[in-house]
CSV table of C-alpha atoms in Angstrom, one decimal:
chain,number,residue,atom,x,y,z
O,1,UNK,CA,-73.8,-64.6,-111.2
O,2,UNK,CA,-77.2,-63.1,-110.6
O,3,UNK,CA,-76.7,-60.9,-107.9
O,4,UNK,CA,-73.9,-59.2,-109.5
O,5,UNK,CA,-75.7,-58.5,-113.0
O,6,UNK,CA,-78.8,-57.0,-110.8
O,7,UNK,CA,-76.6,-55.2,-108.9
O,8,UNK,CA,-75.0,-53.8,-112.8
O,9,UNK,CA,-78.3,-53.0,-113.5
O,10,UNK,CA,-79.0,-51.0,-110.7
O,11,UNK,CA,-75.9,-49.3,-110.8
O,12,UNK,CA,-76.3,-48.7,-114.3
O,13,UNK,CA,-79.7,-47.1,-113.9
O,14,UNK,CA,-78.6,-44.9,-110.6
O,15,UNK,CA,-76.1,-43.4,-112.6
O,16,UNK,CA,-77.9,-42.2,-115.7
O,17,UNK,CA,-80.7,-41.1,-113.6
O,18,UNK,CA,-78.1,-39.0,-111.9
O,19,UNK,CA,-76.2,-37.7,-114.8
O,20,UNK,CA,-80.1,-37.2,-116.9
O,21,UNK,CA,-81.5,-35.6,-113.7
O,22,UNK,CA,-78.2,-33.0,-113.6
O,23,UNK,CA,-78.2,-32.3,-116.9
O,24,UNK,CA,-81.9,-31.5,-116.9
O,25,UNK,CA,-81.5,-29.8,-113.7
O,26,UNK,CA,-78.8,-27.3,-115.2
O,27,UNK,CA,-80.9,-26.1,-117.8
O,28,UNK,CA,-84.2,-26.1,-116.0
O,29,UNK,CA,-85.2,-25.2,-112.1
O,30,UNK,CA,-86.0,-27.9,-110.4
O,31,UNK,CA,-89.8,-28.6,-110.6
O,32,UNK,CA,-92.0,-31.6,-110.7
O,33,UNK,CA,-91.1,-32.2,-114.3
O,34,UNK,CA,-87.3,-31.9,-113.3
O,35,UNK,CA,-88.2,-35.0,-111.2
O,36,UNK,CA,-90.1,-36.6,-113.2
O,37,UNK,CA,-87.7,-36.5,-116.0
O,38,UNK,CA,-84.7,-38.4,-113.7
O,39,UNK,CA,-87.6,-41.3,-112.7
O,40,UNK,CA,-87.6,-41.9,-116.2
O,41,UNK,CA,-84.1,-41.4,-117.4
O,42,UNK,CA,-83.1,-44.0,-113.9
O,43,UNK,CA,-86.2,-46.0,-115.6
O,44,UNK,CA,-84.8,-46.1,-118.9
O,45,UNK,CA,-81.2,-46.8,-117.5
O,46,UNK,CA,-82.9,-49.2,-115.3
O,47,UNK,CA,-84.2,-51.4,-118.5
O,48,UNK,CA,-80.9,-51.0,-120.7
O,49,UNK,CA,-78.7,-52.4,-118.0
O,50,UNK,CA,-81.1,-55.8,-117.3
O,51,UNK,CA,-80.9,-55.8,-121.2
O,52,UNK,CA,-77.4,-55.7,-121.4
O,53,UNK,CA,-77.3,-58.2,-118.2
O,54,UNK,CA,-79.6,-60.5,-120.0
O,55,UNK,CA,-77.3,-60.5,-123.0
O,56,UNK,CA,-74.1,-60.6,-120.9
O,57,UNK,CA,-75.7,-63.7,-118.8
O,58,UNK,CA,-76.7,-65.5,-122.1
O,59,UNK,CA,-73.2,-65.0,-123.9
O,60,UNK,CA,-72.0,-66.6,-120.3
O,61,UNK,CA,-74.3,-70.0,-120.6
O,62,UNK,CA,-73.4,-70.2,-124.3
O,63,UNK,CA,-69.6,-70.4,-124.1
O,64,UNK,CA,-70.5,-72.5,-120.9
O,65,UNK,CA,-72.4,-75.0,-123.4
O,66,UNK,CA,-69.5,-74.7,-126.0
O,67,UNK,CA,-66.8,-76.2,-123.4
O,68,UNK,CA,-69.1,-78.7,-122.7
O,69,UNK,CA,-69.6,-79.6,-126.5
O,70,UNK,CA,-65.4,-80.3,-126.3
């Protein structure tokens, strides 16, 4: 369960990274600040996704506790 919502997470950040640095890089040459703007955008992506694993993981261990309430 852990591996796969780290792996989310990465995934999640590689791809907004991408898509940030090629929208950046379409309207700008690529420079320093080019590359600098995709580190933050995968940054950025980087802590959405562990928030949304987070979240994901602690909706799991909450129905979890509900079955056991049953």
């Amino acid at each position: 369960m852990d591996d796969r919502i780290f792996w989310i997470s990465l995934i999640i950040s590689v791809v907004s990274g991408l898509i940030i640095g090629i929208i950046v890089g379409l309207f700008l040459p690529l420079t320093a600040g080019v590359f600098i703007t995709a580190l933050i955008g995968a940054f950025l992506g980087m802590i959405i996704g562990i928030i949304i694993g987070t979240i994901l993981k602690l909706k799991n261990s909450q129905s979890k506790k509900d079955k056991y309430k049953l």
